[in-house]
PDB file of C-alpha atoms in Angstrom:
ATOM      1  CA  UNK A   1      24.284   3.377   5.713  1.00 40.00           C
ATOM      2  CA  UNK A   2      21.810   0.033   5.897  1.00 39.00           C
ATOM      3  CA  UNK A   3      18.927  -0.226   3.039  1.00 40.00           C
ATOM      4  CA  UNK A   4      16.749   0.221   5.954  1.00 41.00           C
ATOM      5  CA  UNK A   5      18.022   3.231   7.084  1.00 38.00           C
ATOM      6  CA  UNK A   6      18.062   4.783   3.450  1.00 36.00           C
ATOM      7  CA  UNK A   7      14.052   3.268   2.852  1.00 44.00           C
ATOM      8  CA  UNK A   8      13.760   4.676   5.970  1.00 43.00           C
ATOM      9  CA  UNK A   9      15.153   8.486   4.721  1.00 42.00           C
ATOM     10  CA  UNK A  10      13.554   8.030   1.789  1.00 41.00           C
ATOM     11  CA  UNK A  11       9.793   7.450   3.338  1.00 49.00           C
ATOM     12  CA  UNK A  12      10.941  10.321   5.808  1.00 45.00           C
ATOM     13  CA  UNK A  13      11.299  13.320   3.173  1.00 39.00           C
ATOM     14  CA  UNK A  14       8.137  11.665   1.143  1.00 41.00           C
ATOM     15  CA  UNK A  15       5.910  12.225   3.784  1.00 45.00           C
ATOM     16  CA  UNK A  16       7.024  15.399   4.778  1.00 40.00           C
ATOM     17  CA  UNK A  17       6.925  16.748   1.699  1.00 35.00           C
ATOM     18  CA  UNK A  18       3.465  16.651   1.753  1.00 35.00           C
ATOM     19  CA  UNK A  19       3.025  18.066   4.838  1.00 38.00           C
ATOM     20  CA  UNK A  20       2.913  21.882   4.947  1.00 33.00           C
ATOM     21  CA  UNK A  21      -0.661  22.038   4.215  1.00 33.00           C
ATOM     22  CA  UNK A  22      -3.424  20.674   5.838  1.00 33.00           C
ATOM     23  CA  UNK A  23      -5.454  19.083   2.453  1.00 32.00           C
ATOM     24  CA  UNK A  24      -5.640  15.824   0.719  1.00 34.00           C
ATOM     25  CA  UNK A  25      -2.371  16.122  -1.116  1.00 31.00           C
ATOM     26  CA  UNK A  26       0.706  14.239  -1.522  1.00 38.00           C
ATOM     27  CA  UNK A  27       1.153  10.631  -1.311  1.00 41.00           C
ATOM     28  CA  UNK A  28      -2.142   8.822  -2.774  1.00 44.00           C
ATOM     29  CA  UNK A  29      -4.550  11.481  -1.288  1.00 43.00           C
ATOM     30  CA  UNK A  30      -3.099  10.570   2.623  1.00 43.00           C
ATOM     31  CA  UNK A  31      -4.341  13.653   3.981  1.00 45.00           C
ATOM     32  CA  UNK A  32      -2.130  15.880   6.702  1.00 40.00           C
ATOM     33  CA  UNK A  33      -2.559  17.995   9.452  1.00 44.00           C
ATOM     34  CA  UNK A  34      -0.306  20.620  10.485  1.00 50.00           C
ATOM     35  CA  UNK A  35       2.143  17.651   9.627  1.00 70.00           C
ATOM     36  CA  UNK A  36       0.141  14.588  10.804  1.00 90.00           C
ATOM     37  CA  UNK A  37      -0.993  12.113   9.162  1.00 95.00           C
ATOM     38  CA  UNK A  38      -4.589  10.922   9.357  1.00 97.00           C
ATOM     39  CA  UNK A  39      -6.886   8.215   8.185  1.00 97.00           C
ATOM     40  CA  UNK A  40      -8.168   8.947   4.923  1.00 97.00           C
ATOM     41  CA  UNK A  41     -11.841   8.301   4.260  1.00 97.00           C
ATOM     42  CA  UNK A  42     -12.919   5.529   1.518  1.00 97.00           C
ATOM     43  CA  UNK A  43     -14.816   6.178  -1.403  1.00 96.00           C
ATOM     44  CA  UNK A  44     -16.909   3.528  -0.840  1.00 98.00           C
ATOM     45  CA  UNK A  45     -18.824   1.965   1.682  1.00 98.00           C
ATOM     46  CA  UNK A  46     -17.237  -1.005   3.945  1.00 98.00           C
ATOM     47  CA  UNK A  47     -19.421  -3.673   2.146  1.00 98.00           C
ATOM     48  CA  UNK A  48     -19.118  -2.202  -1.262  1.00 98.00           C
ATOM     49  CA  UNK A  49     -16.297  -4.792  -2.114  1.00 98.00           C
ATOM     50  CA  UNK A  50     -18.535  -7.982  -1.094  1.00 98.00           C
ATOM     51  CA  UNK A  51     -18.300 -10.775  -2.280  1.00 98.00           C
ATOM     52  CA  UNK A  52     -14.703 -10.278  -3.054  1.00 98.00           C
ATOM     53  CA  UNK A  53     -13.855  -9.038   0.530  1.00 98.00           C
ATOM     54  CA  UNK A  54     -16.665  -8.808   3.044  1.00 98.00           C
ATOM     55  CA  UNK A  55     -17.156  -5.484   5.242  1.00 98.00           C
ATOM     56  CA  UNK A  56     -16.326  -6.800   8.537  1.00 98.00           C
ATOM     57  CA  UNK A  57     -12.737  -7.224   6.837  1.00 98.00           C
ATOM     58  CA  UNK A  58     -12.686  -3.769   5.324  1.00 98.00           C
ATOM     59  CA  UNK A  59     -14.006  -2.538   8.671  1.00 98.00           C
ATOM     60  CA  UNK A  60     -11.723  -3.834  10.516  1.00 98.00           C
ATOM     61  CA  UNK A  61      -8.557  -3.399   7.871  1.00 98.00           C
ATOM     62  CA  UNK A  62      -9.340   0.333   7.527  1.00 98.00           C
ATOM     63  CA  UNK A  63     -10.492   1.662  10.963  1.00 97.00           C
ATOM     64  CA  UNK A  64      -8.202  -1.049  13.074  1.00 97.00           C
ATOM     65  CA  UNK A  65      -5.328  -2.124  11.080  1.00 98.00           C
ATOM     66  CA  UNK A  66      -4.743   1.402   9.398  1.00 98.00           C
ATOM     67  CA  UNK A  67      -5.764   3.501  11.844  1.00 98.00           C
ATOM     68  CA  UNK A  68      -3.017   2.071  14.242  1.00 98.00           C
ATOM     69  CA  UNK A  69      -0.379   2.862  11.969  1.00 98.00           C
ATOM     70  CA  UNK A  70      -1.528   6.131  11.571  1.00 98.00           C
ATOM     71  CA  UNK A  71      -1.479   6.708  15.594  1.00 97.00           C
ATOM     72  CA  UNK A  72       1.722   5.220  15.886  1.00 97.00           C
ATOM     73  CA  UNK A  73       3.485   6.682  12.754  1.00 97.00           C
ATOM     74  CA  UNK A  74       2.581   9.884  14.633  1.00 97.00           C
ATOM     75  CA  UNK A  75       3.940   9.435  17.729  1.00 97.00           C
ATOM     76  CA  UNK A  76       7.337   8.305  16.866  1.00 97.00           C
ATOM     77  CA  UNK A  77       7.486  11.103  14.392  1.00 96.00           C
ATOM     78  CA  UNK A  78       7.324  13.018  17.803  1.00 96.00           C
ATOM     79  CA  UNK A  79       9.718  11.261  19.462  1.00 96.00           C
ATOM     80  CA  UNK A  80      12.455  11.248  16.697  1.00 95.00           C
ATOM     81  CA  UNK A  81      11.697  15.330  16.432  1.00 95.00           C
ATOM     82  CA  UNK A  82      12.506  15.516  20.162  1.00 95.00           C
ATOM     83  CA  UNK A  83      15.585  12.921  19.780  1.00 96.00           C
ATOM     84  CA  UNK A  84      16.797  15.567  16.792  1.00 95.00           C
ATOM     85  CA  UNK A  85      16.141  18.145  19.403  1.00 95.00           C
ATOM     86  CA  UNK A  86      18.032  16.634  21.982  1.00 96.00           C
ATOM     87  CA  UNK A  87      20.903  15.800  19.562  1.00 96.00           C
ATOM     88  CA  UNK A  88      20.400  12.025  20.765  1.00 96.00           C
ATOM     89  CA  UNK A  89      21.519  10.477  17.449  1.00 97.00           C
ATOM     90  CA  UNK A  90      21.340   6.803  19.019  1.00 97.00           C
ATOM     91  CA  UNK A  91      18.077   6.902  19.993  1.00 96.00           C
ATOM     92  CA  UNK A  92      16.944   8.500  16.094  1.00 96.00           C
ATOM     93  CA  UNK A  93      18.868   5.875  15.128  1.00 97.00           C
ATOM     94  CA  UNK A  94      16.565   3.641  17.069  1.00 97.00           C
ATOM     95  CA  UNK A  95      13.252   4.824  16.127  1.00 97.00           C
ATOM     96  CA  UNK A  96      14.111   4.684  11.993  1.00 96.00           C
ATOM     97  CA  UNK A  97      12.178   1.146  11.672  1.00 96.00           C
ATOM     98  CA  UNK A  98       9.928   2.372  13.589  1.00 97.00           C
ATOM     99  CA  UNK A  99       8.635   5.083  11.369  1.00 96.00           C
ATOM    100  CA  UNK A 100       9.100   2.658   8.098  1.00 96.00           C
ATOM    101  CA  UNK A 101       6.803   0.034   9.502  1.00 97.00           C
ATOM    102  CA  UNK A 102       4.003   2.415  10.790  1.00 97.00           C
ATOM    103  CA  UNK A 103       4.806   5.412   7.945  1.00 97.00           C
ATOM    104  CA  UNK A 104       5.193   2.451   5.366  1.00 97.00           C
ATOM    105  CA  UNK A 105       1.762   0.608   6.997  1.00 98.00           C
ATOM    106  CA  UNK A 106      -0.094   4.604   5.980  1.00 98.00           C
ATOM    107  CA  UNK A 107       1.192   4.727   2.418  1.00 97.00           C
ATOM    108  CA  UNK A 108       0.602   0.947   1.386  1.00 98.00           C
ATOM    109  CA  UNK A 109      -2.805   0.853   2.910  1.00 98.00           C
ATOM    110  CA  UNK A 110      -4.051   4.210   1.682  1.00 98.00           C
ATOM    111  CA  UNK A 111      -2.769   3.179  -1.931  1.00 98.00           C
ATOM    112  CA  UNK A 112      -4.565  -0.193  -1.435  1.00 98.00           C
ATOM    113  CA  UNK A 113      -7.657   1.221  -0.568  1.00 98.00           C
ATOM    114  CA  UNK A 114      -7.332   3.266  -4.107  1.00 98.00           C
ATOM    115  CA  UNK A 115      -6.730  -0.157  -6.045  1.00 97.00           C
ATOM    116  CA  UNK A 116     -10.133  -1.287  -4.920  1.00 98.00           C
ATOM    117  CA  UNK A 117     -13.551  -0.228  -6.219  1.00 98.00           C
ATOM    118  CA  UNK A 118     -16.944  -1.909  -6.392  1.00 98.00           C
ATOM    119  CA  UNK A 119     -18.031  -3.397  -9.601  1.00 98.00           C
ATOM    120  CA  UNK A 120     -20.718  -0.711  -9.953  1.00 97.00           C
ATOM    121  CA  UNK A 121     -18.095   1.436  -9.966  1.00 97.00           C
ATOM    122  CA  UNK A 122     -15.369   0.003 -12.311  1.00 97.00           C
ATOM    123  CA  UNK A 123     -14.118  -2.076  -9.863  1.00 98.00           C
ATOM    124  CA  UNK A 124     -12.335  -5.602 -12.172  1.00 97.00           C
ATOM    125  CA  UNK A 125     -12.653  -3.618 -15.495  1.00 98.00           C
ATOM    126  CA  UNK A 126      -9.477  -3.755 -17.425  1.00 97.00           C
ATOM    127  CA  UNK A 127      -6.992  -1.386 -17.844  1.00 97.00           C
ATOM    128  CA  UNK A 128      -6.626   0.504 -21.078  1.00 96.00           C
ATOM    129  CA  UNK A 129      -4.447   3.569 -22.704  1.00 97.00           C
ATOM    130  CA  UNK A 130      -0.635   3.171 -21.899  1.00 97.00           C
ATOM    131  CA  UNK A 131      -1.062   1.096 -19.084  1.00 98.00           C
ATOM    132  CA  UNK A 132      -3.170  -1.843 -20.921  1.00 98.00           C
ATOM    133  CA  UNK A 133      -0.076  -1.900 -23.725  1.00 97.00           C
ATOM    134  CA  UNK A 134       2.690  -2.110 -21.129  1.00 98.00           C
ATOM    135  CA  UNK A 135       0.987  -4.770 -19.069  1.00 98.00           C
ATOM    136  CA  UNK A 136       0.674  -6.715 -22.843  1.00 98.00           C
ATOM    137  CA  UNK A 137       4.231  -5.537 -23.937  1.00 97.00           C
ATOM    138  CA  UNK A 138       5.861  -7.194 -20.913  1.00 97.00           C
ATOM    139  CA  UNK A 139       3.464  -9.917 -19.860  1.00 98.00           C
ATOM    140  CA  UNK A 140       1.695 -10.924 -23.286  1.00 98.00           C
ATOM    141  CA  UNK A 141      -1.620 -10.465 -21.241  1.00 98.00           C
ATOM    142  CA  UNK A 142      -3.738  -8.916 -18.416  1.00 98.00           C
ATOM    143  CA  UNK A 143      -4.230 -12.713 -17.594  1.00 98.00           C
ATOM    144  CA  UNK A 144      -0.454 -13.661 -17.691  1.00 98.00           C
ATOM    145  CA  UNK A 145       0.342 -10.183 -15.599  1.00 98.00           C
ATOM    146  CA  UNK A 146      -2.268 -11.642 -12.707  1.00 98.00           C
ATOM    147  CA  UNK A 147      -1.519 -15.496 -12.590  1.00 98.00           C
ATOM    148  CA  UNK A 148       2.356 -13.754 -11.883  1.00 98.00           C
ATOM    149  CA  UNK A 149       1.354 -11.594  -9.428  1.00 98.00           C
ATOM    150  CA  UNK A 150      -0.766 -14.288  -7.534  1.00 98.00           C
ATOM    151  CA  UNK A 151       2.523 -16.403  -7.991  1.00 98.00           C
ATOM    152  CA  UNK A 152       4.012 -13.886  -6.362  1.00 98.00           C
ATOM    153  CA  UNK A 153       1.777 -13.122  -3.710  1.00 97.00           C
ATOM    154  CA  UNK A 154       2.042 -17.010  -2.821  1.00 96.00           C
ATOM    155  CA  UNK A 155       5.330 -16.691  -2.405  1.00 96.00           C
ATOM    156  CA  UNK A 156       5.686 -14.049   0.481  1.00 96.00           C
ATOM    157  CA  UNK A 157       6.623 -15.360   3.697  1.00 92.00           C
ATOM    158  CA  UNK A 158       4.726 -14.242   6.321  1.00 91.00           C
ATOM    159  CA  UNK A 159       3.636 -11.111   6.172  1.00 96.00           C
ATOM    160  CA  UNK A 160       4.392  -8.519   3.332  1.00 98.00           C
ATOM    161  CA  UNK A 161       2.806  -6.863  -0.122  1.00 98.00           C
ATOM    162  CA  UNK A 162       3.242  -7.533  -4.073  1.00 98.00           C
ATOM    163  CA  UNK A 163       2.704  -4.468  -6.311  1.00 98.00           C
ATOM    164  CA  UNK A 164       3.094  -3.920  -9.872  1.00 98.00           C
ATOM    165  CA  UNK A 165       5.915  -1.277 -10.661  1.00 98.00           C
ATOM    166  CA  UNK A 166       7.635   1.274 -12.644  1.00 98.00           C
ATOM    167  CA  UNK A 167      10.866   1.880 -13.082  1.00 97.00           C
ATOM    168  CA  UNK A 168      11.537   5.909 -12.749  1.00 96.00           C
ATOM    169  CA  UNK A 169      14.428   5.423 -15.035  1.00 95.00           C
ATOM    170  CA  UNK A 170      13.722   3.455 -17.491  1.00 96.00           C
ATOM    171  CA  UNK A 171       9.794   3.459 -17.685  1.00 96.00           C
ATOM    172  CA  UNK A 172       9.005  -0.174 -17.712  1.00 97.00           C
ATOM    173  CA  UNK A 173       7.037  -2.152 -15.433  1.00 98.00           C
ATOM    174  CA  UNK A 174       7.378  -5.248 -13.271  1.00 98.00           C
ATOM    175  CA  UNK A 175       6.118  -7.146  -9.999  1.00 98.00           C
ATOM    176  CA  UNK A 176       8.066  -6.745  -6.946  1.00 98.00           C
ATOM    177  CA  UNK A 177       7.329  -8.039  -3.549  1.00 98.00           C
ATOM    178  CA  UNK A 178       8.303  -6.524  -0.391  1.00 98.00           C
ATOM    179  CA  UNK A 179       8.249  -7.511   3.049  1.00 97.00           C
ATOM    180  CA  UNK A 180       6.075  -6.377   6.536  1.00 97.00           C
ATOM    181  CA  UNK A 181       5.227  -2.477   5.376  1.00 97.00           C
ATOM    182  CA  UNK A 182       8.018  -1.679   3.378  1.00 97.00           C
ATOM    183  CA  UNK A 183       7.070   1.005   0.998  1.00 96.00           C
ATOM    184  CA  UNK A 184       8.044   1.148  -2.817  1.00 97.00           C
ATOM    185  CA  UNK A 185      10.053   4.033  -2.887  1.00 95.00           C
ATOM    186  CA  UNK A 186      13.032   5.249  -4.491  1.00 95.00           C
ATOM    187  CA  UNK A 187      13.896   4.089  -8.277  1.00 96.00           C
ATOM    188  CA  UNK A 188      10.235   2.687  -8.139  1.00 98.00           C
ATOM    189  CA  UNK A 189       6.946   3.900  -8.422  1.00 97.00           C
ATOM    190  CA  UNK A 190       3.736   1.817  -7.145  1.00 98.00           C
ATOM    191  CA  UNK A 191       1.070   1.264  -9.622  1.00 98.00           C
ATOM    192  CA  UNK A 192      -0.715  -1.399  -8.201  1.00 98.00           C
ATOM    193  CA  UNK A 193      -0.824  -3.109  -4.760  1.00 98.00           C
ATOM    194  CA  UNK A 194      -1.673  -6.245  -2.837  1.00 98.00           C
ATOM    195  CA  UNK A 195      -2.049  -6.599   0.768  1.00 98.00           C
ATOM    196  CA  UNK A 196      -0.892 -10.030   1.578  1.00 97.00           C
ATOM    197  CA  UNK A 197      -0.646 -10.213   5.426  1.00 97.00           C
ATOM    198  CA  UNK A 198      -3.240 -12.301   6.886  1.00 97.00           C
ATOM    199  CA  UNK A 199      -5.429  -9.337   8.278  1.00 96.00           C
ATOM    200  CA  UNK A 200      -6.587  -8.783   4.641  1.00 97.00           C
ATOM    201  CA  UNK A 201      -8.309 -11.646   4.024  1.00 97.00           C
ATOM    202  CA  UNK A 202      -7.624 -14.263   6.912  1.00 97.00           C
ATOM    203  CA  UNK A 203     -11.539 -13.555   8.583  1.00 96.00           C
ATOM    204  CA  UNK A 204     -13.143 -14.536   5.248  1.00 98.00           C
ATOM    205  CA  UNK A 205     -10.748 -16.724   3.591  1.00 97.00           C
ATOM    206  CA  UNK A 206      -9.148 -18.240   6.755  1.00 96.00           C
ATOM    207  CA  UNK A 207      -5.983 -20.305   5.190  1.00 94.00           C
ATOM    208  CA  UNK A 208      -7.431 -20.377   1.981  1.00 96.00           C
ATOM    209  CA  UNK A 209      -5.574 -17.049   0.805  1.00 96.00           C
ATOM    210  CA  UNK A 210      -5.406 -18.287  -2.952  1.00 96.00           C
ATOM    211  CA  UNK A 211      -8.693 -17.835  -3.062  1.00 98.00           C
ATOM    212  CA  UNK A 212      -8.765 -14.136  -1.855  1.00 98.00           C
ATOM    213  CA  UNK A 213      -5.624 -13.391  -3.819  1.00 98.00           C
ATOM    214  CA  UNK A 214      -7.808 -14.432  -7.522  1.00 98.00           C
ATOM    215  CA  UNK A 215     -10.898 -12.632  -5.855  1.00 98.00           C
ATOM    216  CA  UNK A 216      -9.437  -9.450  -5.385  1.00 98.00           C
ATOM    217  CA  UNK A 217      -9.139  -8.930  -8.571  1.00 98.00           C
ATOM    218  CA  UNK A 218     -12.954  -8.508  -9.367  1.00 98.00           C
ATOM    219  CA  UNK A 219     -12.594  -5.252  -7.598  1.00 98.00           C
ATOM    220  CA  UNK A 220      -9.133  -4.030  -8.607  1.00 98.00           C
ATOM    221  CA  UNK A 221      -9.772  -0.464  -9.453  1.00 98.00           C
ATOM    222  CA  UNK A 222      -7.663  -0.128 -12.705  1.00 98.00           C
ATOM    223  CA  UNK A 223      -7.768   3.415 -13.390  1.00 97.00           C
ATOM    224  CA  UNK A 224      -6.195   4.699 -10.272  1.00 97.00           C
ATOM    225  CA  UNK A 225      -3.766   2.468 -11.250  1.00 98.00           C
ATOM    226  CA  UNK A 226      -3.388   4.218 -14.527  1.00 98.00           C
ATOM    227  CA  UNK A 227      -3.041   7.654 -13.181  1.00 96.00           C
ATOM    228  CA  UNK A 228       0.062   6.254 -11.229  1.00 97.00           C
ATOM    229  CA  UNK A 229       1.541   5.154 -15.021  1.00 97.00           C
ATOM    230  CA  UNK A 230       3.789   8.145 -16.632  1.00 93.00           C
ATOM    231  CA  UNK A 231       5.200   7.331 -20.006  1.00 83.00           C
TER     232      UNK A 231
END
């Protein structure tokens, strides 16, 4: 079987293991609806984030962007439920990228809109507890762990994410990039994520994306990211 059909599997039974009730439960609060997924609200106001990211951006990030991978996770969750129905094992075959891009597009977005916070609201403090000593264990420093991850972000090709990680097996962290909306899933468990397709900052910061990439991190909203952490 292809690593796209198994991320694909794997995203499959995540989000449907979350769906038997209709409540914000699951993955990162994504809220369902007799099996549906829907947009989740923000915690904060569109504008919240400025200067960092301006509110058109979030605006249009959260109610365009997210909202269309939300509608069309949905529908080809129909259409592979009918394929299964039918037996048509070509055509499921078919729609499997289908529901990683738009399923993986849900997860990543409604995780990144937990990594953000205004500054009034903790948004840029520092992590501390477990997380703060891992980040210093493995990196030296919160401001080593960053200029990484920007180094990282710089370095995906077209469109695609970088999150900070944890090993389910062993426990210890890392930065991993991924491409489009592929979701960290699997032996790896997202802590902290960056949107680096053009969408997320492109209105603001036009081609000037190193910019928004060292920005973003005046309103990274550590402690989500700590709840995410399991020694």
């Amino acid at each position: 079987m292809s690593s796209t059909l198994l991320r694909s599997s794997a995203l499959c039974t995540a989000l449907r293991a979350s769906a038997p009730k209709a409540s914000k439960a699951g993955i990162a609060g994504t809220t369902f609806v007799r099996g549906k997924a829907t947009l989740p609200d923000l915690s904060y106001d569109y504008g919240a984030l400025e200067p960092a990211i301006s509110g058109k951006i979030m605006e249009l990030h959260h109610k365009n962007h997210h909202n269309t991978y939300v509608t069309s996770y949905n529908n080809f969750s129909e259409q592979i439920a009918e394929a299964k129905q039918k037996n048509d094992i070509a055509a499921q075959i078919a729609l499997q990228p289908l529901i990683n891009f738009h399923g993986g597009g849900h997860i990543n977005h409604t995780l990144f809109w937990e990594n953000l916070a205004p500054t009034n609201q903790g948004g840029g403090e520092p992590p501390t507890g477990a997380l703060a000593k891992a980040i210093n264990d493995s990196y030296g420093s919160l401001d080593a762990l960053k200029e990484k991850f920007n180094t990282a972000l710089a370095g995906v090709q077209g469109s695609g994410w970088a999150w900070l990680v944890q090993d389910t097996q062993t426990g210890s962290i890392q930065i991993k990039t991924y491409a489009n909306q592929d979701p960290v899933v699997g032996q790896f468990r997202p802590i902290l994520g960056i949107d680096a397709w053009e969408h997320a900052y492109y209105l603001q910061y036009q081609n000037r994306k190193a910019e928004y990439f060292k920005a973003v991190w005046d309103v990274v909203n550590w402690k989500a990211a700590e709840k995410r952490f399991k020694q």
